[in-house]
């Protein structure tokens, strides 16, 4: 079974109004954590992980955040070196970092490639200046595709751009222009998410005060169809409801996660899944770092998954994949629900006869509802 390591870097230069990820600006952190030395804490957890997980060669590594590229390339390289030293990295390991376009330049991209990264995922979101303003992004239109091109020049094998669609005020033409910019950038992967208004974020407060309209579900559905049509026309195919790739460009780390394999999550708030158990680390970087410094596990809590939980998670993640999932992995009582979903045009009838649950194009627009129906 493949084994992946996720490394969470909980820092951002500024906070985007819609984001509720476990990330902190320098002001939010105050003096409680030093960004310059934080990679040492992550390395200490990797040593601890080796002692617990034992001998397991690592197939994929994914640095997420936050903005991992706020750390120096040398610091990220030291983290990677410790994974290599402790566990060993497969010869063809996929090693991804997320990056905000503002946090890299051509020189840094070369340095990231040199320390071992093979894949980079840039948060572009949109090429419209007004949409970027609503999202409170700090980069200018054009900088994301410029950095994607620079990543190719630096020798990255795989490059992803993240898009957000359905932002209030975004027009169809805004999205078409964003997709044109993505295609011009020559990337082999695109993630596109509809804007979610997360509770407790500045965006949610603006929507509640009526300063910004709430995103509209019908608009989001038609924008999803536009994304899919443009990307398919350009040689991409969907492999997960919100992810498209050119052949061979699929993110192996995320695919393994969606297929329910084992991974260790290093860093504050990171989740791990190993041998039927799941645990999650202390969320705040200072609390997390204190536990690691004591030589203790930084976990906040853990649970052994019941067979029912395993099944629920397999359905929630597996249904969203283009490859689908075996019918035998859904609850026996849901077989009738699957047949009804075929009747409604949301599941593929031929696939069901062949023993697989697979969304149709119409089903992709209603994937959450399909999951709910299959879980009863
Ligand atoms: C950790 S960020 C990517 C790297 C970097 N921090 C950045 O934003 O450029 C992960 C991605 O999640 C998506 N995301 C975060 N919050 C979201 C929300 N509320 N609705 C839709 N997409 C969201 C964005 O597309 C973002 O690029
Ligand atoms: S979207 Fe990315 S850059 Fe913006 S706050 Fe979230 S993690 Fe940070």
PDB file of C-alpha atoms in Angstrom, residues 338 341-343 346-356 358 360:
ATOM      1  CA  UNK A 338     -27.962   3.312  -6.377  1.00  0.00           C
ATOM      2  CA  UNK A 341     -29.762   7.292  -8.851  1.00  0.00           C
ATOM      3  CA  UNK A 342     -29.181   5.537 -12.196  1.00  0.00           C
ATOM      4  CA  UNK A 343     -32.847   6.213 -13.022  1.00  0.00           C
ATOM      5  CA  UNK A 346     -26.822  10.704 -11.745  1.00  0.00           C
ATOM      6  CA  UNK A 347     -25.016   7.328 -11.718  1.00  0.00           C
ATOM      7  CA  UNK A 348     -23.752   5.405 -14.737  1.00  0.00           C
ATOM      8  CA  UNK A 349     -26.026   2.369 -15.383  1.00  0.00           C
ATOM      9  CA  UNK A 350     -23.475   0.282 -17.295  1.00  0.00           C
ATOM     10  CA  UNK A 351     -20.878   0.801 -14.583  1.00  0.00           C
ATOM     11  CA  UNK A 352     -23.411  -0.279 -11.945  1.00  0.00           C
ATOM     12  CA  UNK A 353     -24.108  -3.491 -13.881  1.00  0.00           C
ATOM     13  CA  UNK A 354     -20.347  -4.066 -13.940  1.00  0.00           C
ATOM     14  CA  UNK A 355     -20.204  -3.610 -10.160  1.00  0.00           C
ATOM     15  CA  UNK A 356     -19.048   0.018  -9.855  1.00  0.00           C
ATOM     16  CA  UNK A 358     -19.618   5.986 -11.080  1.00  0.00           C
ATOM     17  CA  UNK A 360     -22.430  10.715 -14.768  1.00  0.00           C
TER      18      UNK A 360
END
